[in-house]
């Protein structure tokens, strides 16, 4: 097991305002984080993935997973019609069964936020919008801020931004920090989810550093991936991020959410993530406010499993909407 | 010198072009007609049935959209491979069904011929059951057969090869994909057929073979919402079981080929009934061009 940050004495002594006071101290702090035990993290994630979740626990997990989904469509071919259809599915995922909970949010491109907002009306489902030059993030700060403000003005409750991976990998932590802080300001009351794009960060150490960097900069949720880069979310990467939010709360008292996104298609995968959350960050994170799945096809598989548990028959995709 | 020990075989299932062990980890002993040990066979569970349906569904687009000519060629190839394993089939049919050598040879030859016969129908069935229809308007109107989808086949319990071929080949030739449960007491020819399919050009998942008790997997297949049809030949004579399966099949209106009162004589001329049972008719109206 990797050591818990709270156990590291240097961190207790560090005041976080000092850490963020200059680029040098930020770098010193991030590089002073304990290294991730690569083999240990993967073994831990693989070990937890073997847990058997059955019967009532599985039923609970399926409903919880449904309520944690950010139902996502991020394609060049998205139309207002598709977004409206998705919004109606988000509110009532299985039209034949009113006991299915609504999903947490729909996630769309900024130009479709107004459409989604109108389609969702007064429902509890939130509107999330990607912004800041998603998915590459290669635009100027002004453009990123404008992108964000527009999404929020159109009615987005949550903004999914991407970090500047180029700057992060080049070691310009201050620049990444400033950018997130600036976008956070542009968000106003909207929740800010920050995408690390772990598939481009190469190492678990980088994932841990990036997690701490964006949490210090004011992120409300840290998210693994855009879904446009392979590998997207994996269990070990999510484990590292869950450890980061756990240690961050131990240190600062502020709780941060986590959102794995991309490549989670089966109920079995989703349940593995929930086990990981429970065993790593703890029960406090087992709620849609603190843990989300960025997914689209996952929802149908969860609905099929749910129907199987109720009827005893294996369900078929012919009886669920096409996305 | 010590006497050589025979290698005792433990066979596995055939799902999605691979040979996995049963998810349950169970196997059972297969004996010949006189009760002597032949081999161990996998004892499929309902989860194996579920996996097989998923594999069949995945293989369906490729197989159903292949040209009829291509499907026919692939099925001929299966018959060629069966011919190559003729000796093994004769052995296994003989010991499973308690037949003498010459009778077993006759059954195997008949099974291979049956396969060839069905393979030949691939590009001809549309000409026989399709039609161009006379209509009172400026339209071409024609009907063409299309495959039903994923078909669950409960293979006959007594005729381990000829019966199996007689229920599997007609499903595949129409462009369906199949999940087969083999005879419980006589699974070896079905297992060998699985090995034939795996080494011929049939894409993985087009035919999947489960060994074990029919009662363990049939209810799952009959109630599965992603299975489009079921052939109940394997529960011939067991009315109670057959009725239960038919009831389970009603939920998504599966096509059902009902279980006969007793297992038929498979050597009889088969006719087209088993092919057309798993075909849907699509009728197209097309404006007459000027």
Coordinates of C-alpha atoms in Angstrom, one line a residue:
Chain A
X1 CA 0.0 0.0 0.0
X2 CA 1.1 3.5 -0.7
X3 CA 1.6 5.6 2.4
X4 CA -1.2 8.0 3.2
X5 CA -0.3 11.6 2.8
X6 CA -1.6 12.5 6.2
X7 CA 1.1 10.4 7.6
X8 CA 3.8 12.4 6.0
X9 CA 5.0 14.9 8.6
X10 CA 6.3 17.4 6.1
X11 CA 2.7 17.9 4.8
X12 CA 1.3 18.6 8.2
X13 CA 3.8 21.4 8.6
X14 CA 3.1 22.9 5.2
X15 CA 0.5 25.6 5.0
X16 CA -1.3 25.3 1.7
X17 CA -1.3 29.0 1.2
X18 CA 2.4 28.9 1.3
X19 CA 2.4 26.0 -1.2
X20 CA 0.5 28.1 -3.8
X21 CA 2.4 31.3 -3.1
X22 CA 4.9 30.8 -5.9
X23 CA 5.7 28.5 -8.7
X24 CA 8.8 27.3 -7.0
X25 CA 7.0 26.3 -3.8
X26 CA 4.3 24.6 -5.9
X27 CA 6.9 22.6 -7.7
X28 CA 8.6 21.7 -4.5
X29 CA 5.4 20.5 -2.9
X30 CA 4.2 18.5 -5.9
X31 CA 7.6 16.8 -6.4
X32 CA 7.7 16.2 -2.6
X33 CA 4.5 14.1 -2.8
X34 CA 5.3 10.4 -2.1
X35 CA 5.8 8.4 -5.2
X36 CA 3.0 6.0 -6.2
X37 CA 3.8 2.4 -5.8
X38 CA 3.1 1.4 -9.4
X39 CA 2.9 -2.4 -8.8
X40 CA 1.1 -2.0 -5.5
X41 CA -1.6 0.3 -7.0
X42 CA -2.3 -2.1 -9.9
X43 CA -2.4 -5.1 -7.6
X44 CA -4.7 -3.3 -5.2
X45 CA -7.1 -2.3 -8.0
X46 CA -7.0 -5.8 -9.4
X47 CA -7.6 -7.3 -6.0
X48 CA -10.6 -5.2 -5.3
X49 CA -12.0 -6.0 -8.8
X50 CA -12.5 -9.6 -7.7
X51 CA -15.0 -8.7 -5.0
X52 CA -18.3 -10.5 -5.6
X53 CA -21.3 -8.2 -5.3
X54 CA -24.6 -10.1 -5.5
X55 CA -28.3 -9.9 -4.8
X56 CA -29.4 -6.9 -2.7
X57 CA -26.0 -5.4 -2.7
X58 CA -25.9 -5.6 -6.5
X59 CA -29.4 -4.1 -6.7
X60 CA -28.2 -1.2 -4.5
X61 CA -25.1 -0.8 -6.6
X62 CA -27.0 -0.7 -9.8
X63 CA -29.4 2.0 -8.7
X64 CA -26.5 4.0 -7.2
X65 CA -24.5 3.7 -10.4
X66 CA -27.5 4.9 -12.4
X67 CA -27.9 7.9 -10.2
X68 CA -24.2 8.7 -10.6
X69 CA -24.1 8.8 -14.4
X70 CA -23.3 11.9 -16.4
X71 CA -25.1 10.8 -19.5
X72 CA -22.8 12.1 -22.2
X73 CA -22.8 12.9 -25.8
X74 CA -19.7 14.7 -27.2
X75 CA -19.7 14.1 -30.9
X76 CA -19.4 16.4 -33.8
X77 CA -22.6 15.0 -35.1
X78 CA -24.7 15.9 -32.1
X79 CA -28.0 17.6 -32.9
X80 CA -30.6 19.4 -30.7
X81 CA -32.9 16.4 -31.3
X82 CA -30.3 13.9 -30.0
X83 CA -29.7 16.1 -26.9
X84 CA -33.5 16.4 -26.2
X85 CA -33.9 12.6 -26.6
X86 CA -30.9 12.1 -24.2
X87 CA -32.5 14.5 -21.7
X88 CA -35.7 12.6 -21.6
X89 CA -33.8 9.4 -21.1
X90 CA -31.8 11.1 -18.3
X91 CA -35.0 11.9 -16.4
X92 CA -36.6 8.5 -16.8
X93 CA -34.0 6.0 -18.0
X94 CA -36.5 3.1 -18.3
X95 CA -39.9 4.3 -19.5
X96 CA -41.4 1.0 -18.5
X97 CA -40.2 1.3 -14.9
X98 CA -40.7 4.5 -12.8
X99 CA -38.7 3.1 -9.9
X100 CA -35.4 3.6 -11.9
X101 CA -33.7 6.8 -10.5
X102 CA -32.8 9.6 -12.8
X103 CA -29.2 10.1 -13.8
X104 CA -27.0 12.8 -12.2
X105 CA -26.5 15.0 -15.2
X106 CA -26.3 15.3 -18.9
X107 CA -23.0 16.3 -20.4
X108 CA -22.9 18.2 -23.7
X109 CA -20.9 20.6 -25.8
X110 CA -21.4 24.3 -24.8
X111 CA -23.6 25.2 -27.8
X112 CA -26.1 22.6 -26.8
X113 CA -26.4 23.7 -23.1
X114 CA -29.4 25.9 -23.8
X115 CA -31.2 23.0 -25.6
X116 CA -30.5 20.6 -22.7
X117 CA -31.5 23.2 -20.1
X118 CA -34.9 23.8 -21.8
X119 CA -35.4 20.0 -22.2
X120 CA -34.7 19.3 -18.6
X121 CA -37.0 22.0 -17.2
X122 CA -37.3 21.7 -13.4
X123 CA -36.0 18.2 -13.2
X124 CA -33.2 17.3 -10.7
X125 CA -30.9 16.3 -13.6
X126 CA -28.1 18.8 -13.9
X127 CA -26.6 20.2 -17.1
X128 CA -22.9 19.8 -17.4
X129 CA -21.0 21.3 -20.3
X130 CA -17.5 20.7 -21.4
X131 CA -15.6 23.9 -22.0
X132 CA -12.1 25.5 -22.4
X133 CA -11.4 24.2 -25.8
X134 CA -12.4 20.6 -25.1
X135 CA -10.9 18.0 -25.7
X136 CA -7.4 19.4 -26.5
X137 CA -7.6 22.6 -24.5
X138 CA -5.2 24.3 -26.9
X139 CA -6.7 27.8 -26.9
X140 CA -5.8 31.0 -25.1
X141 CA -7.0 31.7 -21.6
X142 CA -9.3 34.4 -22.9
X143 CA -11.1 31.9 -25.2
X144 CA -11.3 29.4 -22.4
X145 CA -12.9 31.9 -20.0
X146 CA -15.3 33.1 -22.6
X147 CA -16.2 29.5 -23.4
X148 CA -16.9 28.9 -19.8
X149 CA -18.9 32.0 -19.2
X150 CA -21.1 31.3 -22.2
X151 CA -21.9 27.8 -21.0
X152 CA -22.8 29.0 -17.5
X153 CA -24.9 31.9 -18.9
X154 CA -26.8 29.3 -21.0
X155 CA -27.7 27.4 -17.9
X156 CA -24.9 24.9 -17.2
X157 CA -24.8 23.8 -13.5
X158 CA -21.4 22.1 -14.0
X159 CA -18.4 22.8 -16.2
X160 CA -16.0 20.1 -17.3
X161 CA -12.7 21.8 -18.2
X162 CA -9.5 20.2 -19.5
X163 CA -6.1 21.1 -18.1
X164 CA -3.3 22.2 -20.4
X165 CA -1.4 18.9 -20.5
X166 CA 1.4 20.5 -22.6
X167 CA 2.1 23.0 -19.8
X168 CA 1.8 20.4 -17.1
X169 CA 4.2 18.0 -18.7
X170 CA 6.6 20.8 -19.4
X171 CA 6.6 21.5 -15.7
X172 CA 4.8 24.9 -15.9
X173 CA 2.6 24.1 -12.9
X174 CA 2.0 27.8 -12.1
X175 CA 0.5 28.3 -15.5
X176 CA -1.9 25.3 -15.1
X177 CA -2.8 26.5 -11.6
X178 CA -3.5 30.1 -12.8
X179 CA -5.6 28.8 -15.6
X180 CA -7.8 26.6 -13.4
X181 CA -8.2 29.4 -10.9
X182 CA -9.2 31.8 -13.8
X183 CA -11.8 29.3 -15.2
X184 CA -13.1 28.7 -11.6
X185 CA -13.7 32.4 -11.4
X186 CA -15.5 32.4 -14.7
X187 CA -17.7 29.5 -13.5
X188 CA -19.3 31.6 -10.8
X189 CA -21.7 29.3 -8.8
X190 CA -21.3 26.4 -11.3
X191 CA -19.4 23.4 -10.2
X192 CA -16.0 22.9 -11.8
X193 CA -14.8 19.5 -12.9
X194 CA -11.2 19.4 -14.1
X195 CA -10.2 16.7 -16.6
X196 CA -6.6 15.5 -16.1
X197 CA -6.6 13.4 -19.3
X198 CA -4.6 10.7 -17.5
X199 CA -4.0 8.8 -20.7
X200 CA -1.6 11.6 -21.7
X201 CA 0.1 11.9 -18.3
X202 CA 2.1 8.7 -18.7
X203 CA 2.8 7.9 -15.0
X204 CA 0.8 7.5 -11.8
X205 CA 3.2 10.0 -10.1
X206 CA 2.0 12.6 -12.7
X207 CA -1.6 11.6 -12.0
X208 CA -1.1 12.2 -8.2
X209 CA 0.7 15.5 -8.9
X210 CA -2.0 16.7 -11.3
X211 CA -4.7 15.7 -8.8
X212 CA -3.2 17.8 -6.1
X213 CA -2.4 20.7 -8.4
X214 CA -6.0 21.0 -9.6
X215 CA -7.4 20.5 -6.1
X216 CA -5.2 23.3 -4.8
X217 CA -6.4 25.4 -7.7
X218 CA -10.0 25.1 -6.7
X219 CA -11.5 22.2 -8.6
X220 CA -14.7 20.8 -7.2
X221 CA -14.3 17.4 -9.0
X222 CA -11.4 15.8 -10.6
X223 CA -12.1 13.8 -13.7
X224 CA -9.9 11.2 -15.4
X225 CA -10.4 11.7 -19.1
X226 CA -12.1 13.3 -22.0
X227 CA -13.0 10.0 -23.5
X228 CA -11.2 11.0 -26.7
X229 CA -7.9 9.5 -25.7
X230 CA -7.0 5.9 -25.1
X231 CA -6.5 4.7 -22.4
X232 CA -9.4 6.5 -20.8
X233 CA -10.4 5.7 -17.2
X234 CA -8.8 2.7 -15.6
X235 CA -9.1 1.3 -12.1
X236 CA -5.5 2.0 -10.9
X237 CA -5.7 5.6 -12.1
X238 CA -9.0 6.1 -10.3
X239 CA -7.4 4.5 -7.2
X240 CA -4.6 7.1 -7.3
X241 CA -7.1 9.9 -7.7
X242 CA -9.4 8.6 -4.9
X243 CA -6.4 8.5 -2.6
X244 CA -5.6 12.1 -3.5
X245 CA -9.1 13.3 -2.6
X246 CA -9.1 11.3 0.6
X247 CA -5.7 12.8 1.6
X248 CA -6.8 16.2 0.5
X249 CA -9.8 16.1 2.8
X250 CA -7.7 14.8 5.7
X251 CA -5.3 17.8 5.2
X252 CA -7.7 20.6 4.3
X253 CA -11.1 19.5 5.3
X254 CA -12.5 20.2 1.8
X255 CA -14.1 17.2 0.0
X256 CA -13.5 16.9 -3.7
X257 CA -15.5 14.6 -6.1
X258 CA -14.1 12.1 -8.6
X259 CA -15.3 11.2 -12.0
X260 CA -13.9 8.4 -14.1
X261 CA -15.0 8.9 -17.7
X262 CA -14.6 6.9 -20.9
X263 CA -14.5 3.1 -21.5
X264 CA -16.8 2.1 -18.7
X265 CA -19.5 0.1 -20.5
X266 CA -20.6 -2.8 -18.4
X267 CA -22.4 -3.0 -15.1
X268 CA -19.5 -5.2 -13.8
X269 CA -17.0 -2.4 -14.5
X270 CA -19.2 0.2 -12.7
X271 CA -19.6 -2.0 -9.6
X272 CA -15.8 -2.4 -9.5
X273 CA -15.5 1.3 -9.4
X274 CA -18.0 1.6 -6.6
X275 CA -16.0 -1.0 -4.6
X276 CA -12.9 0.9 -5.2
X277 CA -14.5 4.1 -4.0
X278 CA -15.8 2.5 -0.8
X279 CA -12.5 0.9 0.0
X280 CA -10.3 3.8 -0.9
X281 CA -12.0 7.1 -0.2
X282 CA -14.8 5.7 1.9
X283 CA -18.6 5.7 2.1
X284 CA -18.8 9.5 2.1
X285 CA -18.0 9.4 -1.6
X286 CA -20.7 7.0 -2.4
X287 CA -23.1 9.6 -3.6
X288 CA -23.8 11.4 -6.9
X289 CA -22.4 14.6 -5.4
X290 CA -19.0 13.1 -4.9
X291 CA -18.7 10.4 -7.5
X292 CA -19.8 10.3 -11.1
X293 CA -19.5 8.1 -14.2
X294 CA -18.9 9.8 -17.5
X295 CA -20.6 7.3 -19.8
X296 CA -23.3 6.7 -22.3
X297 CA -23.6 3.0 -23.2
X298 CA -23.1 2.1 -19.5
X299 CA -26.7 3.2 -18.8
X300 CA -28.3 0.6 -21.0
X301 CA -26.2 -2.2 -19.6
X302 CA -27.2 -1.1 -16.0
X303 CA -30.9 -1.1 -17.1
X304 CA -30.6 -4.5 -18.6
X305 CA -29.0 -5.9 -15.4
X306 CA -31.6 -4.2 -13.3
X307 CA -34.4 -5.8 -15.4
X308 CA -32.7 -9.2 -15.2
X309 CA -32.6 -8.9 -11.4
X310 CA -36.3 -8.0 -11.2
X311 CA -37.7 -10.5 -13.8
X312 CA -35.1 -13.3 -13.7
X313 CA -34.9 -13.2 -17.5
X314 CA -31.8 -12.0 -19.3
X315 CA -32.7 -8.7 -21.0
X316 CA -32.0 -7.8 -24.6
X317 CA -30.8 -4.5 -26.1
X318 CA -33.8 -4.6 -28.5
X319 CA -36.0 -3.4 -25.6
X320 CA -34.0 -0.3 -24.7
X321 CA -33.5 3.0 -26.5
X322 CA -30.6 3.4 -28.9
X323 CA -28.3 6.2 -28.1
Chain B
X1 CA 8.2 -51.8 -19.9
X2 CA 5.0 -50.5 -18.2
X3 CA 1.8 -50.3 -20.1
X4 CA 1.0 -47.0 -21.6
X5 CA -1.7 -44.9 -19.8
X6 CA -4.5 -43.6 -22.0
X7 CA -4.9 -39.9 -22.0
X8 CA -8.2 -39.1 -20.5
X9 CA -9.8 -36.1 -22.2
X10 CA -11.6 -33.3 -20.5
X11 CA -13.5 -31.3 -23.1
X12 CA -14.6 -27.7 -22.8
X13 CA -17.4 -25.6 -24.2
X14 CA -17.4 -23.9 -27.6
X15 CA -18.4 -20.2 -27.3
X16 CA -17.5 -17.3 -29.5
X17 CA -14.9 -19.3 -31.5
X18 CA -13.0 -20.3 -28.3
X19 CA -13.0 -23.3 -26.0
X20 CA -13.7 -21.9 -22.5
X21 CA -14.3 -24.0 -19.3
X22 CA -17.7 -23.8 -17.9
X23 CA -18.1 -20.7 -15.7
X24 CA -19.4 -23.0 -13.0
X25 CA -16.1 -25.1 -13.1
X26 CA -18.2 -28.2 -13.3
X27 CA -17.8 -31.2 -15.6
X28 CA -19.3 -34.6 -15.8
X29 CA -18.4 -38.1 -16.9
X30 CA -19.5 -39.3 -20.3
X31 CA -19.9 -43.0 -20.7
X32 CA -20.5 -45.2 -23.6
X33 CA -23.7 -47.2 -24.1
X34 CA -22.5 -49.9 -21.8
X35 CA -21.5 -47.5 -19.0
X36 CA -17.7 -47.4 -19.6
X37 CA -15.9 -44.1 -19.2
X38 CA -15.2 -42.2 -22.4
X39 CA -14.3 -38.6 -21.4
X40 CA -15.2 -35.7 -19.2
X41 CA -17.4 -33.0 -20.6
X42 CA -18.1 -29.5 -19.4
X43 CA -21.3 -29.0 -17.5
X44 CA -22.6 -25.7 -18.8
X45 CA -24.4 -23.3 -16.4
X46 CA -26.9 -20.5 -17.2
X47 CA -24.0 -18.0 -17.3
X48 CA -22.4 -20.0 -20.0
X49 CA -25.7 -19.8 -21.9
X50 CA -25.8 -16.1 -21.4
X51 CA -22.2 -15.7 -22.7
X52 CA -23.0 -17.9 -25.7
X53 CA -26.0 -15.7 -26.5
X54 CA -23.8 -12.6 -26.3
X55 CA -21.3 -14.3 -28.7
X56 CA -24.0 -15.3 -31.1
X57 CA -25.5 -11.8 -31.1
X58 CA -22.1 -10.3 -31.8
X59 CA -21.5 -12.7 -34.7
X60 CA -25.0 -12.1 -36.2
X61 CA -24.4 -9.0 -38.3
X62 CA -21.4 -10.4 -40.1
X63 CA -23.0 -13.8 -40.7
X64 CA -26.4 -12.6 -41.8
X65 CA -25.0 -10.0 -44.1
X66 CA -22.5 -12.3 -45.8
X67 CA -23.7 -13.2 -49.3
X68 CA -25.7 -16.4 -49.6
X69 CA -22.9 -17.8 -51.9
X70 CA -20.3 -17.1 -49.3
X71 CA -22.3 -18.7 -46.5
X72 CA -22.8 -21.8 -48.7
X73 CA -19.1 -22.0 -49.4
X74 CA -18.3 -21.8 -45.7
X75 CA -20.8 -24.5 -44.9
X76 CA -19.4 -26.8 -47.6
X77 CA -16.0 -26.3 -46.0
X78 CA -17.5 -27.6 -42.7
X79 CA -18.6 -30.8 -44.5
X80 CA -15.0 -31.2 -45.9
X81 CA -13.6 -30.9 -42.4
X82 CA -16.2 -33.4 -41.1
X83 CA -15.1 -35.8 -43.8
X84 CA -11.5 -35.4 -42.6
X85 CA -12.5 -36.4 -39.1
X86 CA -14.7 -39.2 -40.3
X87 CA -12.9 -41.9 -38.3
X88 CA -13.3 -39.9 -35.1
X89 CA -17.0 -39.3 -35.7
X90 CA -17.5 -43.0 -36.5
X91 CA -15.8 -44.0 -33.2
X92 CA -17.7 -41.5 -31.1
X93 CA -21.1 -42.1 -32.7
X94 CA -20.5 -45.9 -32.4
X95 CA -19.6 -45.8 -28.7
X96 CA -22.2 -43.2 -27.8
X97 CA -25.1 -44.7 -29.5
X98 CA -24.0 -48.3 -29.2
X99 CA -23.8 -48.9 -32.9
X100 CA -21.6 -51.4 -34.7
X101 CA -18.9 -50.1 -37.0
X102 CA -20.8 -50.3 -40.3
X103 CA -24.0 -48.8 -38.9
X104 CA -22.0 -46.0 -37.3
X105 CA -20.2 -45.3 -40.6
X106 CA -23.6 -45.1 -42.3
X107 CA -24.9 -42.6 -39.8
X108 CA -21.8 -40.4 -40.1
X109 CA -21.9 -40.5 -43.9
X110 CA -25.5 -39.5 -43.7
X111 CA -24.7 -36.7 -41.3
X112 CA -22.0 -35.3 -43.6
X113 CA -24.4 -35.6 -46.6
X114 CA -27.1 -33.9 -44.7
X115 CA -24.7 -31.0 -44.0
X116 CA -23.8 -30.7 -47.7
X117 CA -27.5 -30.9 -48.6
X118 CA -28.3 -27.9 -46.3
X119 CA -25.2 -26.0 -47.5
X120 CA -26.5 -26.2 -51.0
X121 CA -29.8 -24.4 -50.0
X122 CA -27.9 -21.3 -49.0
X123 CA -28.3 -19.5 -52.4
X124 CA -31.4 -21.3 -53.5
X125 CA -33.8 -20.9 -50.6
X126 CA -34.6 -17.3 -51.6
X127 CA -35.7 -18.5 -55.0
X128 CA -38.0 -21.1 -53.5
X129 CA -39.6 -19.2 -50.6
X130 CA -39.2 -15.7 -52.0
X131 CA -41.5 -14.3 -54.7
X132 CA -42.3 -11.4 -56.9
X133 CA -45.9 -10.5 -56.2
X134 CA -48.5 -9.2 -58.6
X135 CA -50.0 -5.9 -57.4
X136 CA -52.5 -3.5 -58.8
X137 CA -50.3 -0.5 -59.2
X138 CA -47.1 0.8 -60.8
X139 CA -44.8 -1.1 -58.3
X140 CA -42.5 -4.0 -58.3
X141 CA -43.4 -6.0 -55.2
X142 CA -41.3 -8.8 -54.0
X143 CA -40.8 -10.8 -50.9
X144 CA -37.4 -12.1 -49.7
X145 CA -36.5 -14.3 -46.7
X146 CA -34.3 -12.9 -44.0
X147 CA -32.8 -14.6 -41.0
X148 CA -34.7 -14.5 -37.7
X149 CA -31.6 -13.7 -35.5
X150 CA -30.1 -15.7 -32.6
X151 CA -31.6 -19.1 -32.4
X152 CA -31.4 -21.5 -29.4
X153 CA -31.3 -25.1 -30.5
X154 CA -31.9 -27.9 -28.1
X155 CA -30.3 -30.8 -30.0
X156 CA -31.8 -34.3 -30.0
X157 CA -30.9 -36.4 -27.0
X158 CA -30.6 -39.8 -28.9
X159 CA -29.2 -39.1 -32.4
X160 CA -25.9 -37.4 -31.4
X161 CA -24.6 -36.5 -34.8
X162 CA -27.2 -36.9 -37.5
X163 CA -29.8 -35.4 -35.3
X164 CA -27.5 -32.5 -34.3
X165 CA -26.6 -31.7 -37.9
X166 CA -30.3 -31.9 -38.9
X167 CA -31.2 -29.2 -36.4
X168 CA -28.1 -27.0 -36.6
X169 CA -27.3 -26.8 -40.3
X170 CA -30.8 -25.4 -41.3
X171 CA -30.5 -22.6 -38.7
X172 CA -27.0 -21.5 -40.0
X173 CA -27.8 -21.8 -43.7
X174 CA -30.5 -19.1 -43.4
X175 CA -28.1 -16.7 -41.9
X176 CA -29.0 -17.1 -38.2
X177 CA -26.5 -17.6 -35.5
X178 CA -27.0 -20.5 -33.0
X179 CA -26.6 -21.5 -29.4
X180 CA -26.8 -25.3 -29.3
X181 CA -27.2 -27.5 -26.2
X182 CA -26.0 -31.0 -27.1
X183 CA -27.3 -34.3 -26.0
X184 CA -26.5 -34.8 -22.3
X185 CA -25.5 -38.5 -22.4
X186 CA -24.0 -38.4 -25.9
X187 CA -22.1 -35.1 -26.2
X188 CA -18.9 -36.3 -27.9
X189 CA -19.9 -35.9 -31.5
X190 CA -21.2 -32.4 -30.7
X191 CA -17.9 -31.6 -29.1
X192 CA -16.1 -32.9 -32.2
X193 CA -18.4 -30.8 -34.4
X194 CA -17.4 -27.8 -32.4
X195 CA -13.7 -28.5 -33.1
X196 CA -14.7 -28.9 -36.8
X197 CA -16.4 -25.5 -36.8
X198 CA -13.5 -23.9 -35.0
X199 CA -11.0 -25.1 -37.7
X200 CA -13.2 -24.3 -40.7
X201 CA -14.1 -20.9 -41.9
X202 CA -17.2 -20.4 -39.8
X203 CA -16.7 -17.1 -37.9
X204 CA -16.4 -17.4 -34.1
X205 CA -19.8 -17.0 -32.4
X206 CA -21.9 -18.1 -35.4
X207 CA -22.4 -21.5 -33.7
X208 CA -21.9 -22.1 -30.0
X209 CA -22.1 -25.5 -28.4
X210 CA -23.0 -26.1 -24.7
X211 CA -22.7 -29.5 -23.2
X212 CA -24.4 -30.5 -19.9
X213 CA -28.0 -30.9 -18.7
X214 CA -30.6 -29.3 -20.9
X215 CA -32.6 -28.4 -17.8
X216 CA -29.8 -26.2 -16.6
X217 CA -29.5 -24.0 -19.7
X218 CA -32.7 -24.3 -21.6
X219 CA -34.9 -22.2 -19.3
X220 CA -32.3 -19.4 -19.6
X221 CA -32.3 -19.6 -23.3
X222 CA -36.1 -19.8 -23.6
X223 CA -36.6 -16.7 -21.5
X224 CA -33.6 -14.7 -22.8
X225 CA -34.9 -11.5 -24.4
X226 CA -32.1 -11.4 -26.9
X227 CA -32.9 -14.9 -28.3
X228 CA -35.3 -14.7 -31.3
X229 CA -36.2 -18.3 -31.8
X230 CA -35.9 -21.7 -30.1
X231 CA -36.0 -25.3 -31.4
X232 CA -37.2 -27.7 -28.7
X233 CA -36.1 -30.9 -30.5
X234 CA -34.0 -31.8 -27.4
X235 CA -37.0 -32.2 -25.1
X236 CA -38.9 -34.5 -27.4
X237 CA -41.3 -36.6 -25.3
X238 CA -41.0 -34.5 -22.2
X239 CA -44.3 -32.6 -22.5
X240 CA -44.1 -30.9 -19.1
X241 CA -40.6 -29.4 -19.8
X242 CA -41.5 -28.4 -23.3
X243 CA -44.6 -26.5 -22.1
X244 CA -42.6 -24.6 -19.5
X245 CA -40.1 -23.7 -22.2
X246 CA -42.8 -22.6 -24.6
X247 CA -44.3 -20.4 -21.9
X248 CA -41.0 -18.8 -21.1
X249 CA -40.5 -18.2 -24.8
X250 CA -43.8 -16.1 -25.0
X251 CA -42.3 -13.1 -23.3
X252 CA -40.5 -11.8 -26.3
X253 CA -42.6 -13.8 -28.8
X254 CA -39.8 -16.1 -29.9
X255 CA -40.4 -18.4 -32.8
X256 CA -40.8 -21.9 -31.4
X257 CA -40.3 -25.2 -33.1
X258 CA -42.3 -27.4 -30.8
X259 CA -41.0 -30.6 -29.4
X260 CA -42.3 -33.7 -31.1
X261 CA -44.0 -36.5 -29.0
X262 CA -41.0 -38.7 -29.6
X263 CA -37.6 -38.2 -31.3
X264 CA -38.2 -38.5 -35.1
X265 CA -36.3 -40.8 -37.5
X266 CA -33.6 -38.4 -38.7
X267 CA -32.7 -40.4 -41.7
X268 CA -36.0 -39.3 -43.4
X269 CA -35.9 -36.7 -46.2
X270 CA -35.7 -33.4 -44.1
X271 CA -37.7 -31.0 -46.3
X272 CA -37.4 -27.2 -46.0
X273 CA -39.4 -26.9 -42.8
X274 CA -36.5 -26.4 -40.5
X275 CA -34.9 -23.7 -42.7
X276 CA -38.1 -21.7 -43.2
X277 CA -39.0 -21.9 -39.5
X278 CA -36.1 -19.5 -38.8
X279 CA -36.7 -17.1 -41.7
X280 CA -38.7 -13.9 -41.7
X281 CA -40.3 -12.6 -44.9
X282 CA -39.6 -9.1 -45.9
X283 CA -41.8 -7.6 -48.6
X284 CA -40.7 -4.6 -50.5
X285 CA -42.7 -2.2 -52.7
X286 CA -40.6 -0.5 -55.3
X287 CA -41.9 2.1 -57.7
X288 CA -41.6 1.1 -61.3
X289 CA -39.1 3.4 -63.0
X290 CA -39.8 5.3 -66.1

